[in-house]
Coordinates of C-alpha atoms in Angstrom, one line a residue:
M1 CA -126.7 13.0 -134.7
V2 CA -128.1 15.6 -137.1
R3 CA -131.8 15.0 -137.7
S4 CA -134.6 16.4 -139.8
A5 CA -132.2 18.1 -142.3
P6 CA -133.0 19.1 -145.8
P7 CA -131.7 16.8 -148.6
P8 CA -128.1 17.3 -149.7
C9 CA -127.5 19.6 -152.6
V10 CA -126.4 18.5 -155.9
Q11 CA -123.2 19.4 -157.6
G12 CA -123.1 23.1 -158.4
E13 CA -123.9 26.3 -156.5
V14 CA -125.5 26.1 -153.1
G15 CA -129.2 26.6 -153.5
R16 CA -132.0 27.6 -151.2
G17 CA -133.3 24.7 -149.1
C18 CA -130.3 22.5 -149.7
F19 CA -128.7 20.8 -146.8
C20 CA -125.4 22.7 -147.0
S21 CA -127.0 26.1 -146.8
W22 CA -129.3 25.0 -143.9
L23 CA -126.3 23.6 -142.0
A24 CA -124.2 26.7 -142.6
A25 CA -126.9 29.0 -141.4
K26 CA -127.7 26.8 -138.4
S27 CA -124.2 26.0 -137.2
D28 CA -122.0 28.8 -138.3
P29 CA -123.9 32.2 -138.6
T30 CA -120.5 34.0 -138.6
P31 CA -119.8 35.3 -142.2
T32 CA -117.1 33.2 -143.9
P33 CA -113.8 34.8 -144.9
P34 CA -113.6 36.4 -148.4
Y35 CA -111.6 33.5 -150.0
M36 CA -114.4 31.1 -149.0
Q37 CA -117.2 33.0 -150.7
G38 CA -118.3 32.7 -154.3
G39 CA -116.6 30.3 -156.7
S40 CA -118.1 27.7 -159.1
K41 CA -117.1 24.4 -157.4
G42 CA -120.3 24.2 -155.4
C43 CA -121.0 21.2 -153.1
K44 CA -120.2 17.6 -153.4
S45 CA -122.3 14.8 -152.0
K46 CA -121.8 11.1 -151.7
K47 CA -124.3 8.5 -150.5
A48 CA -123.9 7.1 -147.1
T49 CA -124.7 3.5 -146.0
P50 CA -127.3 2.9 -143.3
E51 CA -124.8 1.7 -140.8
D52 CA -122.8 4.9 -140.9
G53 CA -123.4 7.9 -138.6
L54 CA -124.1 11.4 -139.8
L55 CA -122.1 14.0 -137.9
L56 CA -121.1 17.6 -138.1
V57 CA -117.4 18.1 -138.1
R58 CA -115.2 21.2 -137.8
I59 CA -111.9 21.4 -139.7
G60 CA -109.0 23.4 -138.2
G61 CA -109.3 26.9 -136.7
R62 CA -111.2 29.8 -138.2
Y63 CA -109.3 32.4 -140.3
K64 CA -105.9 30.8 -139.5
D65 CA -104.7 29.1 -142.7
R66 CA -105.8 27.4 -145.9
T67 CA -106.8 24.2 -144.0
C68 CA -109.9 26.2 -143.0
D69 CA -110.9 26.2 -146.7
P70 CA -113.2 23.1 -147.2
F71 CA -112.2 23.0 -150.9
H72 CA -108.8 21.8 -149.8
V73 CA -110.4 18.7 -148.2
K74 CA -111.8 16.3 -150.7
D75 CA -113.1 12.8 -149.9
G76 CA -111.4 12.9 -146.5
K77 CA -107.9 13.3 -147.8
Q78 CA -105.6 16.3 -147.0
G79 CA -101.9 16.0 -146.6
S80 CA -101.4 18.4 -143.7
L81 CA -104.7 17.7 -142.0
K82 CA -104.6 14.4 -140.1
S83 CA -107.8 14.5 -138.0
V84 CA -111.0 16.4 -137.5
T85 CA -113.1 17.1 -134.4
V86 CA -116.6 15.7 -134.2
V87 CA -118.6 18.6 -132.8
N88 CA -121.3 16.7 -130.9
T89 CA -119.0 14.0 -129.3
G90 CA -115.7 15.8 -129.1
N91 CA -113.8 12.8 -130.6
M92 CA -110.8 13.3 -132.7
V93 CA -111.2 11.0 -135.7
P94 CA -108.4 10.3 -138.2
I95 CA -109.0 11.5 -141.7
R96 CA -108.5 8.0 -143.2
S97 CA -111.6 6.7 -141.2
L98 CA -113.9 9.0 -143.2
K99 CA -116.0 7.0 -145.6
S100 CA -117.5 10.0 -147.4
T101 CA -117.8 13.7 -147.0
V102 CA -120.0 16.6 -148.1
V103 CA -117.9 19.6 -148.6
F104 CA -119.4 23.1 -148.8
R105 CA -118.5 26.7 -148.5
T106 CA -118.0 27.0 -144.7
I107 CA -115.4 25.8 -142.3
Y108 CA -117.8 23.0 -141.3
V109 CA -117.9 19.6 -143.1
L110 CA -120.7 17.1 -143.0
A111 CA -119.1 13.7 -142.7
F112 CA -120.2 10.1 -142.6
F113 CA -118.2 8.0 -140.0
P114 CA -118.3 4.4 -139.1
R115 CA -120.8 3.8 -136.3
E116 CA -118.1 3.2 -133.7
H117 CA -117.0 6.8 -133.9
V118 CA -120.5 8.1 -133.3
M119 CA -121.2 6.7 -129.9
I120 CA -118.9 4.8 -127.5
D121 CA -120.4 3.4 -124.3
L122 CA -117.6 3.5 -121.7
T123 CA -119.7 2.0 -119.0
K124 CA -119.1 -1.5 -120.2
V125 CA -115.8 -3.3 -119.6
V126 CA -116.1 -5.4 -122.7
T127 CA -116.4 -2.3 -124.8
R128 CA -113.4 -0.6 -123.2
D129 CA -111.3 -3.7 -123.6
K130 CA -111.9 -3.7 -127.4
L131 CA -110.8 -0.1 -127.9
K132 CA -107.4 0.4 -129.6
Y133 CA -104.8 2.5 -128.1
R134 CA -104.6 6.1 -129.3
R135 CA -103.3 9.3 -127.8
E136 CA -106.7 11.1 -128.1
P137 CA -109.1 9.6 -125.5
Y138 CA -112.4 8.1 -126.4
W139 CA -115.0 10.5 -125.0
Q140 CA -118.5 10.0 -123.5
K141 CA -120.7 13.0 -122.9
L142 CA -122.0 13.4 -119.3
A143 CA -123.5 16.8 -119.7
K144 CA -123.3 19.9 -121.8
G145 CA -119.6 20.8 -122.0
Q146 CA -118.7 18.0 -119.7
Y147 CA -117.0 14.8 -121.0
L148 CA -115.5 11.7 -119.5
G149 CA -112.7 10.2 -121.5
F150 CA -110.8 6.9 -121.5
R151 CA -107.4 6.3 -123.0
P152 CA -106.6 2.5 -123.3
S153 CA -103.3 1.2 -122.1
Q154 CA -100.7 0.3 -124.6
I155 CA -99.6 -2.8 -122.6
G156 CA -102.8 -4.5 -121.8
K157 CA -106.3 -4.0 -120.3
G158 CA -107.2 -0.9 -118.4
G159 CA -106.3 2.6 -119.1
T160 CA -106.4 6.2 -117.9
W161 CA -109.6 8.2 -117.3
I162 CA -109.7 11.9 -118.2
A163 CA -112.3 14.6 -117.6
R164 CA -112.8 17.5 -120.0
Y165 CA -114.7 20.7 -119.3
Y166 CA -115.6 23.4 -121.7
D167 CA -115.2 26.9 -120.1
S168 CA -117.6 29.2 -121.9
E169 CA -115.8 32.3 -120.6
T170 CA -112.4 31.4 -122.0
Q171 CA -113.9 29.3 -124.8
R172 CA -111.4 26.6 -124.3
N173 CA -111.5 23.0 -123.1
D174 CA -109.7 22.2 -119.8
V175 CA -108.5 18.6 -119.3
H176 CA -107.9 16.9 -115.9
S177 CA -106.4 13.4 -115.5
L178 CA -108.4 11.3 -113.0
G179 CA -106.1 8.3 -112.9
E180 CA -106.5 4.6 -113.7
F181 CA -108.6 3.4 -110.6
G182 CA -106.6 0.2 -110.8
N183 CA -107.5 -0.7 -107.3
L184 CA -111.2 -1.2 -108.3
P185 CA -112.8 -4.0 -110.2
G186 CA -113.3 -3.1 -113.9
S187 CA -117.1 -2.9 -113.5
D188 CA -116.7 -0.2 -110.8
R189 CA -114.2 2.0 -112.6
F190 CA -116.6 4.0 -114.8
T191 CA -118.8 4.8 -111.7
A192 CA -115.8 6.0 -109.7
A193 CA -114.3 8.0 -112.6
S194 CA -117.6 9.7 -113.5
A195 CA -118.1 10.6 -109.8
E196 CA -114.7 12.2 -109.5
A197 CA -115.2 13.9 -112.9
R198 CA -118.5 15.4 -111.7
T199 CA -116.7 16.7 -108.6
W200 CA -114.2 18.5 -110.7
F201 CA -117.0 19.7 -113.0
D202 CA -118.8 21.2 -110.0
H203 CA -115.5 22.9 -109.0
R204 CA -115.0 24.4 -112.4
S205 CA -118.6 25.5 -113.0
G206 CA -118.6 27.1 -109.6
G207 CA -115.7 29.3 -110.6
G208 CA -112.8 27.2 -109.4
S209 CA -109.4 27.4 -111.1
A210 CA -108.5 24.9 -113.8
K211 CA -105.2 24.2 -112.1
M212 CA -105.5 21.4 -109.5
L213 CA -103.4 21.9 -106.4
T214 CA -102.6 19.6 -103.6
V215 CA -102.4 20.7 -100.0
R216 CA -98.6 20.7 -100.2
D217 CA -98.7 22.9 -103.3
A218 CA -100.8 25.4 -101.4
C219 CA -98.5 25.4 -98.4
E220 CA -95.4 25.8 -100.5
R221 CA -96.9 28.8 -102.3
Y222 CA -97.9 30.4 -99.0
A223 CA -94.5 29.7 -97.3
A224 CA -92.5 31.2 -100.3
D225 CA -92.1 34.6 -98.5
K226 CA -92.9 33.5 -94.9
P227 CA -89.9 32.1 -93.0
D228 CA -91.9 30.9 -90.0
A229 CA -94.3 28.8 -92.1
A230 CA -91.4 27.5 -94.2
K231 CA -89.9 26.1 -91.0
R232 CA -93.1 24.5 -89.7
F233 CA -94.5 22.9 -92.8
P234 CA -91.7 20.4 -93.3
R235 CA -92.2 19.1 -89.8
Y236 CA -96.1 19.0 -89.7
V237 CA -97.4 18.9 -93.3
Y238 CA -95.0 17.8 -96.0
N239 CA -94.4 14.4 -94.5
D240 CA -98.0 13.9 -93.5
P241 CA -100.6 12.0 -95.7
I242 CA -102.6 15.2 -96.0
A243 CA -99.9 16.7 -98.2
K244 CA -101.0 14.6 -101.2
A245 CA -104.7 15.4 -100.9
Q246 CA -106.2 17.6 -103.6
L247 CA -107.6 20.8 -102.3
H248 CA -111.0 20.6 -104.1
K249 CA -111.5 17.1 -102.6
L250 CA -110.3 17.9 -99.1
T251 CA -112.7 16.8 -96.4
D252 CA -113.3 17.7 -92.8
R253 CA -112.3 14.2 -91.7
Q254 CA -108.9 14.5 -93.4
V255 CA -108.2 17.8 -91.6
R256 CA -109.3 16.5 -88.3
D257 CA -107.1 13.4 -88.6
W258 CA -104.1 15.7 -89.4
R259 CA -104.9 17.7 -86.3
K260 CA -105.0 14.6 -84.2
R261 CA -101.6 13.5 -85.5
L262 CA -100.2 17.0 -84.7
E263 CA -101.6 16.9 -81.2
D264 CA -100.0 13.4 -80.6
M265 CA -96.6 14.6 -81.9
P266 CA -94.2 15.3 -79.1
A267 CA -92.7 18.8 -78.9
Q268 CA -88.9 19.2 -78.9
V269 CA -87.7 21.0 -75.8
S270 CA -83.9 21.0 -76.5
K271 CA -81.3 19.3 -78.5
R272 CA -78.0 18.1 -76.9
K273 CA -74.6 18.3 -78.5
D274 CA -74.5 14.4 -78.7
G275 CA -77.6 14.6 -81.0
S276 CA -80.2 13.4 -78.5
T277 CA -83.3 15.5 -78.0
T278 CA -85.6 16.2 -75.0
T279 CA -89.3 16.2 -75.8
R280 CA -92.6 16.8 -73.9
D281 CA -96.3 16.5 -74.7
R282 CA -97.4 19.2 -77.1
A283 CA -99.3 21.9 -75.2
V284 CA -102.7 23.2 -76.4
S285 CA -101.1 26.6 -77.1
S286 CA -98.4 25.0 -79.2
V287 CA -101.0 23.2 -81.3
N288 CA -102.9 26.5 -81.8
R289 CA -99.7 28.2 -83.0
D290 CA -98.8 25.3 -85.4
M291 CA -102.2 25.4 -87.0
V292 CA -102.1 29.2 -87.7
P293 CA -99.9 29.0 -90.9
F294 CA -101.6 25.9 -92.1
R295 CA -105.0 27.6 -91.8
A296 CA -103.6 30.7 -93.5
A297 CA -102.3 28.7 -96.5
L298 CA -105.7 27.1 -97.0
N299 CA -107.5 30.4 -96.7
Q300 CA -105.1 31.9 -99.3
A301 CA -106.0 29.0 -101.7
L302 CA -109.7 29.8 -101.1
G303 CA -109.1 33.5 -101.9
Q304 CA -107.4 32.6 -105.2
G305 CA -110.1 30.2 -106.4
D306 CA -108.2 27.0 -106.0
V307 CA -111.0 25.7 -103.7
L308 CA -114.6 27.1 -103.5
T309 CA -115.3 26.6 -99.8
A310 CA -113.6 26.5 -96.4
R311 CA -116.0 23.9 -95.1
A312 CA -113.2 21.2 -94.9
W313 CA -111.1 23.2 -92.4
K314 CA -113.3 25.9 -90.9
A315 CA -114.4 23.9 -87.9
A316 CA -111.5 21.3 -87.9
L317 CA -108.9 24.0 -87.4
E318 CA -110.7 26.1 -84.8
P319 CA -108.2 27.0 -82.1
T320 CA -108.8 25.4 -78.7
T321 CA -109.6 28.0 -76.0
T322 CA -107.0 27.9 -73.2
K323 CA -108.3 29.0 -69.8
T324 CA -104.8 29.2 -68.3
R325 CA -103.2 32.6 -68.2
R326 CA -99.7 33.6 -67.6
T327 CA -99.4 34.4 -63.9
L328 CA -95.6 35.0 -63.4
Y329 CA -95.1 38.7 -63.1
L330 CA -91.8 40.3 -62.4
T331 CA -91.7 43.6 -60.6
R332 CA -89.5 46.4 -61.9
D333 CA -86.9 45.7 -59.2
Q334 CA -86.9 42.0 -60.2
R335 CA -86.4 42.9 -63.8
R336 CA -83.5 45.2 -63.0
A337 CA -81.9 42.3 -61.0
L338 CA -82.4 40.0 -63.9
L339 CA -80.7 42.4 -66.4
E340 CA -77.8 43.0 -64.0
A341 CA -77.1 39.2 -63.9
M342 CA -76.8 38.9 -67.7
P343 CA -73.9 39.4 -70.1
S344 CA -74.0 42.7 -71.9
D345 CA -75.4 41.5 -75.2
A346 CA -78.2 39.5 -73.5
A347 CA -78.9 42.4 -71.2
A348 CA -79.4 44.8 -74.1
F349 CA -81.8 42.5 -75.8
C350 CA -83.8 41.8 -72.7
R351 CA -83.9 45.5 -71.8
G352 CA -85.7 46.0 -75.1
L353 CA -88.3 43.5 -73.9
C354 CA -88.7 45.4 -70.7
L355 CA -89.2 48.7 -72.4
L356 CA -91.6 47.6 -75.2
P357 CA -94.4 44.9 -75.2
L358 CA -92.9 43.0 -78.1
R359 CA -92.6 39.3 -78.6
P360 CA -88.9 38.1 -78.4
G361 CA -89.0 36.9 -82.0
A362 CA -90.3 40.2 -83.3
L363 CA -87.6 42.2 -81.4
A364 CA -84.9 39.8 -82.7
A365 CA -86.0 40.3 -86.3
L366 CA -85.8 44.1 -86.2
L367 CA -83.3 45.6 -88.7
V368 CA -81.5 48.9 -88.5
K369 CA -83.5 50.3 -91.4
D370 CA -86.7 49.7 -89.3
F371 CA -85.7 52.4 -86.8
D372 CA -85.8 56.1 -87.7
K373 CA -83.2 57.6 -85.3
H374 CA -84.4 61.1 -86.2
T375 CA -88.0 60.7 -85.3
G376 CA -87.8 57.7 -83.0
E377 CA -90.3 55.7 -85.0
L378 CA -90.0 51.9 -85.1
H379 CA -91.5 49.9 -87.9
I380 CA -92.3 46.3 -86.8
R381 CA -92.4 44.3 -90.1
D382 CA -92.1 40.7 -88.9
D383 CA -94.3 39.5 -86.1
K384 CA -96.8 36.7 -85.3
A385 CA -99.6 39.3 -85.4
G386 CA -99.7 43.0 -85.8
A387 CA -97.0 43.0 -88.5
G388 CA -96.6 46.3 -90.3
R389 CA -97.4 48.4 -87.2
R390 CA -95.4 51.5 -86.2
L391 CA -94.6 52.7 -82.7
M392 CA -93.3 56.1 -81.6
L393 CA -90.6 55.2 -79.0
P394 CA -90.3 57.0 -75.7
V395 CA -87.0 58.6 -74.7
D396 CA -85.4 55.6 -72.9
A397 CA -86.4 53.1 -75.6
S398 CA -85.2 55.4 -78.4
A399 CA -81.9 55.9 -76.7
L400 CA -81.4 52.1 -76.4
F401 CA -82.3 51.5 -80.0
R402 CA -80.1 54.3 -81.2
A403 CA -77.1 52.9 -79.3
Q404 CA -77.7 49.4 -80.6
A405 CA -78.1 50.5 -84.2
S406 CA -75.0 52.7 -84.2
S407 CA -72.3 51.9 -86.8
K408 CA -74.4 49.1 -88.3
M409 CA -75.5 48.6 -91.9
P410 CA -79.2 49.1 -92.7
T411 CA -79.9 45.4 -93.3
T412 CA -78.2 44.3 -90.0
N413 CA -80.1 43.3 -87.0
I414 CA -80.4 46.0 -84.3
F415 CA -79.9 43.5 -81.5
T416 CA -77.1 41.0 -82.0
R417 CA -75.1 38.7 -79.9
A418 CA -71.5 39.4 -78.9
D419 CA -70.2 37.5 -82.0
G420 CA -72.5 39.5 -84.3
S421 CA -75.0 36.6 -84.9
P422 CA -78.7 37.3 -84.6
W423 CA -80.8 36.3 -81.6
N424 CA -83.1 33.3 -81.6
K425 CA -85.0 31.3 -79.1
D426 CA -82.1 28.9 -78.5
A427 CA -79.7 31.7 -78.1
W428 CA -81.6 33.8 -75.5
K429 CA -83.1 30.8 -73.5
H430 CA -80.0 29.9 -71.5
P431 CA -78.8 33.4 -70.6
V432 CA -82.3 34.2 -69.2
K433 CA -82.4 30.9 -67.2
D434 CA -78.9 31.4 -65.8
A435 CA -79.6 35.0 -64.8
A436 CA -82.9 34.1 -63.1
R437 CA -81.0 31.5 -61.1
T438 CA -78.3 34.0 -60.1
A439 CA -80.9 36.7 -59.2
G440 CA -83.0 34.3 -57.1
L441 CA -86.0 34.6 -59.4
P442 CA -88.5 31.8 -60.1
A443 CA -87.2 29.0 -62.3
E444 CA -90.0 29.4 -64.8
T445 CA -88.8 32.8 -65.8
T446 CA -88.4 33.2 -69.6
A447 CA -87.9 35.9 -72.1
Y448 CA -91.7 36.0 -72.6
T449 CA -92.1 36.7 -68.9
M450 CA -90.8 40.2 -69.6
R451 CA -93.4 40.8 -72.3
H452 CA -96.2 39.6 -69.9
S453 CA -94.9 41.9 -67.2
T454 CA -94.7 44.9 -69.5
I455 CA -98.3 44.4 -70.8
T456 CA -99.5 44.0 -67.2
D457 CA -97.9 47.4 -66.3
L458 CA -99.7 49.0 -69.2
V459 CA -103.1 47.7 -68.2
T460 CA -102.7 48.4 -64.5
G461 CA -101.4 51.8 -65.4
G462 CA -104.7 52.7 -66.9
L463 CA -104.1 52.3 -70.7
D464 CA -107.3 51.1 -72.4
L465 CA -107.4 47.5 -73.8
L466 CA -107.7 48.6 -77.4
T467 CA -104.6 50.7 -77.4
T468 CA -102.8 48.0 -75.3
A469 CA -103.7 45.4 -78.0
Q470 CA -102.5 47.7 -80.8
V471 CA -99.2 48.4 -79.2
S472 CA -98.6 44.8 -78.3
G473 CA -99.6 43.4 -81.7
T474 CA -102.4 41.2 -80.6
S475 CA -106.2 41.2 -80.5
V476 CA -108.5 42.9 -78.0
R477 CA -110.0 39.5 -77.3
M478 CA -106.6 38.1 -76.2
I479 CA -105.9 41.1 -74.0
E480 CA -109.3 40.8 -72.4
Q481 CA -108.9 37.0 -71.9
H482 CA -105.4 37.3 -70.2
Y483 CA -105.4 40.8 -68.7
G484 CA -109.0 41.9 -68.4
H485 CA -109.1 40.9 -64.8
L486 CA -106.4 43.4 -64.0
Q487 CA -108.4 46.2 -65.4
S488 CA -111.3 45.1 -63.2
E489 CA -109.1 45.2 -60.2
H490 CA -107.8 48.7 -61.3
A491 CA -111.4 49.9 -61.6
Q492 CA -112.2 48.5 -58.2
A493 CA -109.3 50.4 -56.6
A494 CA -110.5 53.5 -58.3
L495 CA -114.0 53.1 -57.1
A496 CA -112.7 52.6 -53.5
K497 CA -111.3 56.1 -53.6
L498 CA -114.9 57.4 -54.1
A499 CA -115.8 56.4 -50.5
L500 CA -116.8 59.4 -48.3

C-alpha cells in the first residue's frame, strides 16, 4: 500500500507537489526516455472507491517498446498488454481487472485494484479453495525479495506451491517449484511449503546456485569423464533412495543410511558362465573404495555452489581405518618362478608389475602415447591416486615398455592379451592364480601382491617414504601405515652396524 502521498494531480501538466511527480521521483529516479518527456496530455485521475486498494504498478520493460509509454495505456485497456505486475506484491493482474488508473509520464502507473488483488492470505485453507485457477501463482510475501506462491489446481482442491527469490546481483527472479504436499492435511501445507521455501531462500542468499540438483544429477555430472565412477554409481547410487534427494536438503542421516546399505550389500567375487555369481561380505577396504567417487561427486557440487556446506557427508563418508596390512611378500626368486609359469602375454603384463610399483589397473590403462621411447619417460594418466604423474623408467623397464609398444598405434594399450584385447581384473585373475599353483606359491597370491612386494623392496632398500609414495601414486600416510614398520626394521639393522 502507498501511504501519505500527495493528492493526485488534475488534468494538465504535472505540477509541483502533485502525486504523480512525487511518485515518479520516489519510485523511478532514472530519467525517462525522450519520447516520454514533455507533451501536453498531462495526467489523468479517477476517483477510487474505499474498498479498492492503491498500488504502484510497473508496465512492461524499460526502453524496450511503445508499451513502456504510459500514454498508450488508458483506463486499463491496451490491446497488446494483457497484464501488469504489482510492485509490492509481485502479483500479475489482468488488465481487465483494473477499475481505474492514474497515468503519468513515467513507466510506472498508479492503479486501483479490487481488494482481493492487494493481499491474499495463503495460510487459510478456505481462502486457497476459493482461488480461481490461473497460470500465474498467487503470491504471499515472506520477506524482502522472498515470496511463497500458490497455483490452484484446475481439477479440484489443492494446488502447487512455488518459491520465488529476487537475486539482487543478477536483478532477476528465480522460481523453484516446491510440490503439492498432498500427503499432508490442508491446514499443514502452508507451514510445510513456507519451511521448504525458506530453506531454498537460505541456500540462494548464501550464494547457492539457482539450479536445484539431486544427488543423482551431481553423480552423473562427475562420472561424465570418469569411467571408474560411471561403473560404480549405477550399482551403488542410482538405484538407491538417496539418488532422488536434493543436494541442498541432504542430511547426515540420509548419507549414513546409504553407507549402511552399501556395507550390507554383498560383493561379487566371480560370475560363472551359467549366469550365477559368487558373493562374499563386503570388506571394509571395499567400502572405502566405493565411497571415494561418491564423496568426490558431492565435493565437486560443493565447489560449484550447488550446495553450501559439506556437513551432510563430511563425517558420514569418513573412511574406516583398517589395521590389517598386506603381509604376503614374494621374494625375487618367487616372482621369477611365477612369471615363468605364465603364458607370454600374462608374463609381460606381470613383469611390468614387478618392475614398477603401479596398480594393476593403472598399468593396464597405459597407452602407447603415454610412453616416450626416446627419453624413457612414462606418463600415468589414469590411476586411483597420483594420476598425472610422470616416471623416468630404468633400463630394464624401458626395454620392456619399448618392446610391448612396438608396431602399435598411439591410442592402443601398451600391454594387451594374446587376442589384442586390453587387460582387466577378470582377465589377469585366473592366469595369476594358475601360475601360483604351478609354482607352488601361496594360494592368496594376486596381481596386487607384486605391487606390494615391489613397494616393500623400495622401502627396505632405503628409499625415503615421501619418494616411495610419489612413485607409487599414494599418500605418505598410507605408506607409513602399511610399510613404516619396514623402515624401522631397516633403521634397526643399520644401527646394529654401529656396535663396537
